[in-house]
PDB file of C-alpha atoms in Angstrom:
ATOM      1  CA  MET A   1       0.000   0.000   0.000  1.00  0.00           C
ATOM      2  CA  ILE A   2       1.186   3.530  -0.704  1.00  0.00           C
ATOM      3  CA  SER A   3       0.062   6.710   1.057  1.00  0.00           C
ATOM      4  CA  THR A   4       0.265   9.714  -1.198  1.00  0.00           C
ATOM      5  CA  CYS A   5      -0.081  13.470  -1.016  1.00  0.00           C
ATOM      6  CA  PRO A   6      -0.728  14.604  -4.621  1.00  0.00           C
ATOM      7  CA  HIS A   7       1.425  17.353  -6.092  1.00  0.00           C
ATOM      8  CA  ARG A   8      -0.229  20.693  -6.759  1.00  0.00           C
ATOM      9  CA  THR A   9       0.769  23.507  -9.020  1.00  0.00           C
ATOM     10  CA  LYS A  10       0.582  27.036  -7.626  1.00  0.00           C
ATOM     11  CA  SER A  11      -2.617  27.704  -9.557  1.00  0.00           C
ATOM     12  CA  SER A  12      -4.274  24.603  -8.143  1.00  0.00           C
ATOM     13  CA  SER A  13      -3.866  25.593  -4.489  1.00  0.00           C
ATOM     14  CA  SER A  14      -6.743  28.031  -4.261  1.00  0.00           C
ATOM     15  CA  SER A  15      -8.833  25.751  -2.075  1.00  0.00           C
ATOM     16  CA  PRO A  16      -8.135  22.928   0.405  1.00  0.00           C
ATOM     17  CA  ASP A  17     -10.709  20.862  -1.491  1.00  0.00           C
ATOM     18  CA  ASP A  18      -9.262  21.170  -5.020  1.00  0.00           C
ATOM     19  CA  THR A  19      -8.996  18.101  -7.248  1.00  0.00           C
ATOM     20  CA  ALA A  20      -5.385  16.874  -7.362  1.00  0.00           C
ATOM     21  CA  GLU A  21      -3.520  17.414 -10.600  1.00  0.00           C
ATOM     22  CA  HIS A  22      -2.314  13.815 -10.920  1.00  0.00           C
ATOM     23  CA  GLY A  23      -5.473  12.030  -9.794  1.00  0.00           C
ATOM     24  CA  ASP A  24      -5.620   9.606 -12.728  1.00  0.00           C
ATOM     25  CA  ARG A  25      -1.997   8.598 -12.234  1.00  0.00           C
ATOM     26  CA  ILE A  26      -2.587   7.841  -8.552  1.00  0.00           C
ATOM     27  CA  THR A  27      -5.711   5.740  -9.066  1.00  0.00           C
ATOM     28  CA  GLU A  28      -3.914   3.655 -11.714  1.00  0.00           C
ATOM     29  CA  LEU A  29      -1.132   2.589  -9.339  1.00  0.00           C
ATOM     30  CA  PRO A  30      -0.809  -1.211  -9.060  1.00  0.00           C
ATOM     31  CA  VAL A  31      -1.184  -1.107  -5.238  1.00  0.00           C
ATOM     32  CA  PRO A  32      -3.838   0.267  -2.847  1.00  0.00           C
ATOM     33  CA  ALA A  33      -3.448   3.997  -2.156  1.00  0.00           C
ATOM     34  CA  VAL A  34      -4.545   6.316   0.647  1.00  0.00           C
ATOM     35  CA  LEU A  35      -4.900  10.053   0.053  1.00  0.00           C
ATOM     36  CA  LEU A  36      -3.046  12.178   2.636  1.00  0.00           C
ATOM     37  CA  GLU A  37      -3.816  15.824   3.425  1.00  0.00           C
ATOM     38  CA  ARG A  38      -6.159  16.246   0.458  1.00  0.00           C
ATOM     39  CA  ARG A  39      -9.904  16.032  -0.049  1.00  0.00           C
ATOM     40  CA  ALA A  40     -11.227  14.688  -3.326  1.00  0.00           C
ATOM     41  CA  THR A  41     -13.987  16.402  -5.271  1.00  0.00           C
ATOM     42  CA  GLY A  42     -17.117  14.266  -5.585  1.00  0.00           C
ATOM     43  CA  GLY A  43     -17.059  12.282  -8.799  1.00  0.00           C
ATOM     44  CA  SER A  44     -13.340  12.866  -9.412  1.00  0.00           C
ATOM     45  CA  ALA A  45     -10.782  10.140 -10.044  1.00  0.00           C
ATOM     46  CA  LEU A  46      -9.719  10.313  -6.379  1.00  0.00           C
ATOM     47  CA  ASP A  47     -13.201  10.194  -4.885  1.00  0.00           C
ATOM     48  CA  GLY A  48     -13.064   6.447  -4.236  1.00  0.00           C
ATOM     49  CA  LEU A  49      -9.817   6.522  -2.244  1.00  0.00           C
ATOM     50  CA  ASP A  50      -9.603   6.389   1.522  1.00  0.00           C
ATOM     51  CA  ARG A  51      -8.201   9.640   2.903  1.00  0.00           C
ATOM     52  CA  VAL A  52      -6.609  11.038   6.058  1.00  0.00           C
ATOM     53  CA  CYS A  53      -6.430  14.800   6.677  1.00  0.00           C
ATOM     54  CA  SER A  54      -5.026  16.937   9.492  1.00  0.00           C
ATOM     55  CA  ASP A  55      -7.584  19.117  11.255  1.00  0.00           C
ATOM     56  CA  HIS A  56      -5.675  22.380  10.887  1.00  0.00           C
ATOM     57  CA  ARG A  57      -8.609  24.471  12.071  1.00  0.00           C
ATOM     58  CA  HIS A  58      -8.673  22.619  15.360  1.00  0.00           C
ATOM     59  CA  GLY A  59      -4.871  22.818  15.585  1.00  0.00           C
ATOM     60  CA  VAL A  60      -5.058  26.603  15.363  1.00  0.00           C
ATOM     61  CA  LEU A  61      -7.771  26.649  18.025  1.00  0.00           C
ATOM     62  CA  LEU A  62      -5.484  24.677  20.356  1.00  0.00           C
ATOM     63  CA  ALA A  63      -2.604  27.091  19.715  1.00  0.00           C
ATOM     64  CA  VAL A  64      -4.733  30.184  20.341  1.00  0.00           C
ATOM     65  CA  ARG A  65      -6.316  28.628  23.437  1.00  0.00           C
ATOM     66  CA  HIS A  66      -2.853  27.755  24.784  1.00  0.00           C
ATOM     67  CA  LEU A  67      -1.599  31.330  24.460  1.00  0.00           C
ATOM     68  CA  VAL A  68      -4.766  32.791  25.929  1.00  0.00           C
ATOM     69  CA  GLY A  69      -4.487  30.317  28.794  1.00  0.00           C
ATOM     70  CA  LEU A  70      -1.078  31.779  29.604  1.00  0.00           C
ATOM     71  CA  GLY A  71      -2.708  35.168  30.049  1.00  0.00           C
ATOM     72  CA  HIS A  72      -2.209  36.748  26.618  1.00  0.00           C
ATOM     73  CA  GLY A  73      -4.849  38.595  24.684  1.00  0.00           C
ATOM     74  CA  ALA A  74      -5.737  37.602  21.140  1.00  0.00           C
ATOM     75  CA  PRO A  75      -2.494  36.447  19.459  1.00  0.00           C
ATOM     76  CA  LEU A  76      -1.611  38.033  16.145  1.00  0.00           C
ATOM     77  CA  LEU A  77      -1.603  35.753  13.086  1.00  0.00           C
ATOM     78  CA  VAL A  78       1.292  35.995  10.633  1.00  0.00           C
ATOM     79  CA  ALA A  79       0.427  33.614   7.799  1.00  0.00           C
ATOM     80  CA  ARG A  80       0.873  32.704   4.190  1.00  0.00           C
ATOM     81  CA  ALA A  81      -2.013  32.300   1.758  1.00  0.00           C
ATOM     82  CA  ASP A  82      -0.364  30.095  -0.861  1.00  0.00           C
ATOM     83  CA  SER A  83      -1.403  26.545   0.049  1.00  0.00           C
ATOM     84  CA  PRO A  84      -4.381  24.547   1.301  1.00  0.00           C
ATOM     85  CA  THR A  85      -2.796  24.384   4.752  1.00  0.00           C
ATOM     86  CA  ALA A  86      -2.295  28.156   4.813  1.00  0.00           C
ATOM     87  CA  LEU A  87      -5.926  28.772   3.911  1.00  0.00           C
ATOM     88  CA  ALA A  88      -7.082  26.321   6.571  1.00  0.00           C
ATOM     89  CA  VAL A  89      -4.888  28.068   9.153  1.00  0.00           C
ATOM     90  CA  ARG A  90      -6.393  31.451   8.271  1.00  0.00           C
ATOM     91  CA  SER A  91      -9.985  30.242   8.442  1.00  0.00           C
ATOM     92  CA  GLY A  92      -9.221  28.303  11.631  1.00  0.00           C
ATOM     93  CA  TYR A  93      -7.813  31.464  13.200  1.00  0.00           C
ATOM     94  CA  ALA A  94     -11.012  33.392  12.502  1.00  0.00           C
ATOM     95  CA  GLU A  95     -13.080  30.521  13.904  1.00  0.00           C
ATOM     96  CA  ALA A  96     -10.871  30.270  17.012  1.00  0.00           C
ATOM     97  CA  LEU A  97     -11.231  33.969  17.794  1.00  0.00           C
ATOM     98  CA  GLY A  98     -14.991  33.683  17.432  1.00  0.00           C
ATOM     99  CA  ALA A  99     -15.172  30.579  19.619  1.00  0.00           C
ATOM    100  CA  LEU A 100     -13.097  32.222  22.370  1.00  0.00           C
ATOM    101  CA  GLY A 101     -14.811  35.605  22.129  1.00  0.00           C
ATOM    102  CA  LEU A 102     -11.651  37.397  21.047  1.00  0.00           C
ATOM    103  CA  ARG A 103     -10.970  40.183  18.583  1.00  0.00           C
ATOM    104  CA  ALA A 104      -7.642  40.556  16.799  1.00  0.00           C
ATOM    105  CA  SER A 105      -6.007  43.939  16.367  1.00  0.00           C
ATOM    106  CA  PRO A 106      -4.121  44.632  14.136  1.00  0.00           C
ATOM    107  CA  PRO A 107      -5.398  42.404  11.306  1.00  0.00           C
ATOM    108  CA  VAL A 108      -3.561  39.366   9.958  1.00  0.00           C
ATOM    109  CA  ILE A 109      -0.035  40.054   8.658  1.00  0.00           C
ATOM    110  CA  ASP A 110       0.714  38.366   5.326  1.00  0.00           C
ATOM    111  CA  SER A 111       3.794  36.131   5.463  1.00  0.00           C
ATOM    112  CA  VAL A 112       6.175  35.577   2.539  1.00  0.00           C
ATOM    113  CA  PRO A 113       9.412  33.611   2.015  1.00  0.00           C
ATOM    114  CA  ALA A 114      12.284  35.878   3.042  1.00  0.00           C
ATOM    115  CA  GLU A 115      14.609  34.603   0.342  1.00  0.00           C
ATOM    116  CA  LEU A 116      12.088  35.174  -2.473  1.00  0.00           C
ATOM    117  CA  HIS A 117      10.563  38.477  -1.365  1.00  0.00           C
ATOM    118  CA  PRO A 118      13.081  40.222   0.927  1.00  0.00           C
ATOM    119  CA  GLU A 119      11.403  43.637   0.804  1.00  0.00           C
ATOM    120  CA  ARG A 120       7.956  42.251   1.619  1.00  0.00           C
ATOM    121  CA  PHE A 121       9.453  40.094   4.364  1.00  0.00           C
ATOM    122  CA  GLU A 122      11.068  43.190   5.871  1.00  0.00           C
ATOM    123  CA  ASP A 123       7.687  44.929   5.860  1.00  0.00           C
ATOM    124  CA  GLU A 124       6.185  41.870   7.555  1.00  0.00           C
ATOM    125  CA  ALA A 125       8.831  41.809  10.307  1.00  0.00           C
ATOM    126  CA  ARG A 126       8.537  45.564  10.942  1.00  0.00           C
ATOM    127  CA  ALA A 127       4.740  45.364  11.111  1.00  0.00           C
ATOM    128  CA  LEU A 128       5.047  42.659  13.767  1.00  0.00           C
ATOM    129  CA  ARG A 129       7.632  44.718  15.652  1.00  0.00           C
ATOM    130  CA  THR A 130       5.317  47.732  15.625  1.00  0.00           C
ATOM    131  CA  ALA A 131       2.488  45.617  17.030  1.00  0.00           C
ATOM    132  CA  VAL A 132       4.745  44.422  19.865  1.00  0.00           C
ATOM    133  CA  VAL A 133       6.360  47.735  20.856  1.00  0.00           C
ATOM    134  CA  SER A 134       2.962  49.454  20.851  1.00  0.00           C
ATOM    135  CA  GLY A 135       2.013  47.173  23.728  1.00  0.00           C
ATOM    136  CA  GLY A 136      -0.992  45.705  21.952  1.00  0.00           C
ATOM    137  CA  VAL A 137       0.485  42.300  21.084  1.00  0.00           C
ATOM    138  CA  THR A 138       2.349  39.883  23.366  1.00  0.00           C
ATOM    139  CA  ALA A 139       1.799  36.648  21.402  1.00  0.00           C
ATOM    140  CA  ALA A 140       1.799  35.546  17.780  1.00  0.00           C
ATOM    141  CA  LEU A 141       1.006  32.488  15.686  1.00  0.00           C
ATOM    142  CA  VAL A 142       3.204  32.185  12.586  1.00  0.00           C
ATOM    143  CA  HIS A 143       2.583  29.968   9.560  1.00  0.00           C
ATOM    144  CA  ASN A 144       4.858  28.280   8.676  1.00  0.00           C
ATOM    145  CA  ASP A 145       7.842  26.886  10.618  1.00  0.00           C
ATOM    146  CA  VAL A 146      10.486  28.090   8.173  1.00  0.00           C
ATOM    147  CA  ASP A 147       9.025  31.594   8.094  1.00  0.00           C
ATOM    148  CA  ALA A 148       8.844  31.613  11.896  1.00  0.00           C
ATOM    149  CA  ILE A 149      12.589  30.970  12.177  1.00  0.00           C
ATOM    150  CA  LYS A 150      13.329  33.876   9.839  1.00  0.00           C
ATOM    151  CA  VAL A 151      10.865  36.110  11.693  1.00  0.00           C
ATOM    152  CA  VAL A 152      12.465  35.404  15.080  1.00  0.00           C
ATOM    153  CA  GLN A 153      15.922  36.131  13.672  1.00  0.00           C
ATOM    154  CA  ARG A 154      14.813  39.411  12.101  1.00  0.00           C
ATOM    155  CA  LEU A 155      12.897  40.514  15.199  1.00  0.00           C
ATOM    156  CA  SER A 156      16.087  40.065  17.196  1.00  0.00           C
ATOM    157  CA  GLY A 157      17.803  42.464  14.815  1.00  0.00           C
ATOM    158  CA  LEU A 158      14.938  44.920  15.278  1.00  0.00           C
ATOM    159  CA  GLY A 159      15.250  44.808  19.067  1.00  0.00           C
ATOM    160  CA  VAL A 160      12.330  42.459  19.871  1.00  0.00           C
ATOM    161  CA  ARG A 161      13.301  39.444  21.952  1.00  0.00           C
ATOM    162  CA  VAL A 162      11.514  36.102  21.643  1.00  0.00           C
ATOM    163  CA  PRO A 163      10.346  34.842  24.114  1.00  0.00           C
ATOM    164  CA  ASP A 164      10.974  37.759  26.520  1.00  0.00           C
ATOM    165  CA  GLU A 165       8.782  40.253  24.684  1.00  0.00           C
ATOM    166  CA  LEU A 166       6.793  38.020  22.340  1.00  0.00           C
ATOM    167  CA  ALA A 167       5.466  34.491  22.841  1.00  0.00           C
ATOM    168  CA  LEU A 168       5.497  32.767  19.464  1.00  0.00           C
ATOM    169  CA  ILE A 169       4.037  29.519  18.151  1.00  0.00           C
ATOM    170  CA  ALA A 170       4.962  28.234  14.690  1.00  0.00           C
ATOM    171  CA  TYR A 171       2.332  26.325  12.718  1.00  0.00           C
ATOM    172  CA  PRO A 172       2.642  23.627  11.456  1.00  0.00           C
ATOM    173  CA  GLY A 173       4.997  22.616  14.198  1.00  0.00           C
ATOM    174  CA  TYR A 174       5.599  23.488  17.791  1.00  0.00           C
ATOM    175  CA  PRO A 175       6.596  26.535  19.808  1.00  0.00           C
ATOM    176  CA  PRO A 176      10.194  27.607  19.240  1.00  0.00           C
ATOM    177  CA  ALA A 177       9.610  29.894  22.209  1.00  0.00           C
ATOM    178  CA  ASP A 178       6.937  30.407  24.807  1.00  0.00           C
ATOM    179  CA  ARG A 179       6.538  32.538  27.876  1.00  0.00           C
ATOM    180  CA  ARG A 180       4.057  33.815  30.399  1.00  0.00           C
ATOM    181  CA  PRO A 181       2.957  37.468  30.275  1.00  0.00           C
ATOM    182  CA  PRO A 182       5.495  39.972  31.640  1.00  0.00           C
ATOM    183  CA  ALA A 183       4.022  40.181  35.153  1.00  0.00           C
ATOM    184  CA  ASP A 184       4.246  36.411  35.657  1.00  0.00           C
ATOM    185  CA  ARG A 185       7.278  35.529  33.573  1.00  0.00           C
ATOM    186  CA  ASP A 186       9.496  32.800  35.005  1.00  0.00           C
ATOM    187  CA  ALA A 187      13.219  32.654  34.380  1.00  0.00           C
ATOM    188  CA  GLY A 188      13.932  30.120  31.630  1.00  0.00           C
ATOM    189  CA  GLY A 189      16.912  28.236  30.297  1.00  0.00           C
ATOM    190  CA  ALA A 190      18.114  26.915  26.981  1.00  0.00           C
ATOM    191  CA  ALA A 191      15.892  24.862  24.671  1.00  0.00           C
ATOM    192  CA  LEU A 192      16.801  21.596  22.952  1.00  0.00           C
ATOM    193  CA  ILE A 193      14.692  20.895  19.850  1.00  0.00           C
ATOM    194  CA  ASN A 194      15.462  17.531  18.249  1.00  0.00           C
ATOM    195  CA  THR A 195      13.721  16.682  14.968  1.00  0.00           C
ATOM    196  CA  ALA A 196      16.541  14.566  13.504  1.00  0.00           C
ATOM    197  CA  ARG A 197      17.574  11.372  15.325  1.00  0.00           C
ATOM    198  CA  GLY A 198      17.147  10.506  18.979  1.00  0.00           C
ATOM    199  CA  SER A 199      20.679   9.099  19.129  1.00  0.00           C
ATOM    200  CA  LEU A 200      22.119  12.563  18.500  1.00  0.00           C
ATOM    201  CA  ALA A 201      21.182  13.676  22.043  1.00  0.00           C
ATOM    202  CA  ASP A 202      22.376  12.185  25.330  1.00  0.00           C
ATOM    203  CA  GLU A 203      18.986  11.351  26.822  1.00  0.00           C
ATOM    204  CA  GLY A 204      20.551   9.897  29.948  1.00  0.00           C
ATOM    205  CA  ALA A 205      22.011  13.308  30.809  1.00  0.00           C
ATOM    206  CA  MET A 206      18.803  15.219  30.107  1.00  0.00           C
ATOM    207  CA  PRO A 207      16.586  14.563  33.178  1.00  0.00           C
ATOM    208  CA  PRO A 208      18.751  16.386  35.774  1.00  0.00           C
ATOM    209  CA  GLU A 209      19.140  19.434  33.517  1.00  0.00           C
ATOM    210  CA  LEU A 210      15.438  19.424  32.645  1.00  0.00           C
ATOM    211  CA  ALA A 211      14.388  19.068  36.281  1.00  0.00           C
ATOM    212  CA  SER A 212      16.639  21.982  37.277  1.00  0.00           C
ATOM    213  CA  GLY A 213      14.917  24.291  34.797  1.00  0.00           C
ATOM    214  CA  ARG A 214      18.185  25.039  33.013  1.00  0.00           C
ATOM    215  CA  LEU A 215      16.984  23.154  29.940  1.00  0.00           C
ATOM    216  CA  ASN A 216      13.669  22.825  28.109  1.00  0.00           C
ATOM    217  CA  ALA A 217      13.104  20.217  25.405  1.00  0.00           C
ATOM    218  CA  VAL A 218      10.918  19.634  22.368  1.00  0.00           C
ATOM    219  CA  LEU A 219      11.569  16.077  21.190  1.00  0.00           C
ATOM    220  CA  ASP A 220      10.068  14.866  17.928  1.00  0.00           C
ATOM    221  CA  VAL A 221      12.380  11.828  18.111  1.00  0.00           C
ATOM    222  CA  THR A 222      13.851   9.886  21.035  1.00  0.00           C
ATOM    223  CA  ASP A 223      16.634   7.329  21.275  1.00  0.00           C
ATOM    224  CA  LEU A 224      14.102   4.631  22.128  1.00  0.00           C
ATOM    225  CA  GLU A 225      10.759   5.010  20.407  1.00  0.00           C
ATOM    226  CA  LEU A 226       8.743   5.185  22.547  1.00  0.00           C
ATOM    227  CA  PRO A 227      10.589   6.177  25.741  1.00  0.00           C
ATOM    228  CA  PRO A 228      10.245   3.314  28.239  1.00  0.00           C
ATOM    229  CA  PRO A 229       7.476   3.361  30.868  1.00  0.00           C
ATOM    230  CA  GLY A 230       8.550   5.457  33.834  1.00  0.00           C
ATOM    231  CA  SER A 231      10.766   7.749  31.788  1.00  0.00           C
ATOM    232  CA  PRO A 232      10.848  11.243  33.337  1.00  0.00           C
ATOM    233  CA  LEU A 233      10.357  12.670  29.851  1.00  0.00           C
ATOM    234  CA  TYR A 234       6.652  11.860  30.169  1.00  0.00           C
ATOM    235  CA  ASP A 235       6.102  13.864  33.341  1.00  0.00           C
ATOM    236  CA  LEU A 236       8.423  16.859  33.251  1.00  0.00           C
ATOM    237  CA  PRO A 237       6.378  20.021  32.556  1.00  0.00           C
ATOM    238  CA  ASN A 238       9.085  21.576  30.365  1.00  0.00           C
ATOM    239  CA  VAL A 239       9.284  18.632  27.934  1.00  0.00           C
ATOM    240  CA  LEU A 240       7.100  18.398  24.835  1.00  0.00           C
ATOM    241  CA  LEU A 241       7.070  14.990  23.091  1.00  0.00           C
ATOM    242  CA  THR A 242       5.706  14.915  19.544  1.00  0.00           C
ATOM    243  CA  PRO A 243       5.086  11.869  17.292  1.00  0.00           C
ATOM    244  CA  ARG A 244       7.615  12.339  14.444  1.00  0.00           C
ATOM    245  CA  VAL A 245       5.719  15.102  12.660  1.00  0.00           C
ATOM    246  CA  ALA A 246       8.496  17.656  12.100  1.00  0.00           C
ATOM    247  CA  GLY A 247       8.897  16.953   8.385  1.00  0.00           C
ATOM    248  CA  SER A 248       5.384  17.941   7.354  1.00  0.00           C
ATOM    249  CA  LEU A 249       5.798  21.213   5.487  1.00  0.00           C
ATOM    250  CA  GLY A 250       3.636  21.711   2.393  1.00  0.00           C
ATOM    251  CA  GLY A 251       6.389  21.943  -0.235  1.00  0.00           C
ATOM    252  CA  GLU A 252       8.304  19.067   1.292  1.00  0.00           C
ATOM    253  CA  LEU A 253       5.221  16.855   1.243  1.00  0.00           C
ATOM    254  CA  HIS A 254       4.780  17.543  -2.463  1.00  0.00           C
ATOM    255  CA  ARG A 255       8.365  16.496  -3.222  1.00  0.00           C
ATOM    256  CA  MET A 256       8.067  13.413  -1.024  1.00  0.00           C
ATOM    257  CA  ALA A 257       4.903  12.358  -2.824  1.00  0.00           C
ATOM    258  CA  ASP A 258       6.476  12.813  -6.258  1.00  0.00           C
ATOM    259  CA  GLN A 259       9.568  10.885  -5.167  1.00  0.00           C
ATOM    260  CA  SER A 260       7.453   8.054  -3.711  1.00  0.00           C
ATOM    261  CA  LEU A 261       5.472   7.707  -6.925  1.00  0.00           C
ATOM    262  CA  ASP A 262       8.662   7.700  -9.004  1.00  0.00           C
ATOM    263  CA  GLU A 263      10.250   5.025  -6.812  1.00  0.00           C
ATOM    264  CA  LEU A 264       7.086   2.914  -6.944  1.00  0.00           C
ATOM    265  CA  GLU A 265       7.101   3.052 -10.758  1.00  0.00           C
ATOM    266  CA  ARG A 266      10.778   2.059 -10.782  1.00  0.00           C
ATOM    267  CA  CYS A 267      10.004  -0.941  -8.577  1.00  0.00           C
ATOM    268  CA  ALA A 268       7.024  -1.986 -10.692  1.00  0.00           C
ATOM    269  CA  THR A 269       9.045  -1.775 -13.932  1.00  0.00           C
ATOM    270  CA  GLY A 270      12.179  -3.509 -12.601  1.00  0.00           C
ATOM    271  CA  ARG A 271      14.414  -0.422 -12.635  1.00  0.00           C
ATOM    272  CA  PRO A 272      16.831   0.398  -9.789  1.00  0.00           C
ATOM    273  CA  PHE A 273      15.705   2.896  -7.144  1.00  0.00           C
ATOM    274  CA  ALA A 274      16.867   6.481  -7.605  1.00  0.00           C
ATOM    275  CA  ASP A 275      17.380   6.915  -3.838  1.00  0.00           C
ATOM    276  CA  PRO A 276      17.847   3.501  -2.219  1.00  0.00           C
ATOM    277  CA  VAL A 277      17.697   3.188   1.569  1.00  0.00           C
ATOM    278  CA  ARG A 278      20.789   1.379   2.868  1.00  0.00           C
ATOM    279  CA  PRO A 279      20.687  -0.329   6.289  1.00  0.00           C
ATOM    280  CA  TRP A 280      24.068   1.037   7.370  1.00  0.00           C
ATOM    281  CA  GLU A 281      22.855   4.615   6.856  1.00  0.00           C
ATOM    282  CA  LEU A 282      19.698   4.372   8.992  1.00  0.00           C
ATOM    283  CA  ASP A 283      21.325   5.477  12.260  1.00  0.00           C
ATOM    284  CA  HIS A 284      22.194   8.922  10.904  1.00  0.00           C
ATOM    285  CA  SER A 285      19.761   9.585   8.052  1.00  0.00           C
ATOM    286  CA  ALA A 286      16.351  11.159   8.628  1.00  0.00           C
TER     287      ALA A 286
END
């Protein structure tokens, strides 16, 4: 069985429910297929496939509720509008504010790739800085993870410290930084974020540092999957364990789907794999 996330062209991403461009190709595969992160239009070639989709609207609600629970007002949304996930994040944000009785001010800031649109990205970062220094915004939700990293770096250059002056959650993904409002802020330590291989970190040395508060951890992978019963990683309040979801960015999913389909065709036609997986590389390859 193959699970597939169909590739989309830029023009085909106007709705989370668009028909996938390569629907016929997917349904003609010689093995069962499951559609990931896409909804098929009724009557289309993909309509008969089983499908699994992330509930991005609910994910945004959880993020907004988390920040509000820490004492922040309505978090500001900084988001793209160039993919089905981005559109779902935007609509989920509006729904979350309505459900929690909140009102956002200023309005949503449009996010763009810094390397493709440097001038627009600069405008984006300065608009967020203005919202923070005015005292009206203490928390933000940024779509997506890559943009969030660039935003945090640029805000530092503009004199805004994350997390000291701005609590920030990246979506999809997990908080690169989080804090309580200024009046309640606790002293924090360094943060370890591991999305590569569990063996890269010394998990045996982590618990004392985590318990002391000198270290916080976001672990998408662990040395033993799952950590054994009784592991302190389950109970420490400054540890976030996530189920291997760090590699789920929209563009990356498209490339992974195309590569999977290409490799499946190579296997079915007796050709060698383009990117074979070798057992001796598994301990250091993601």
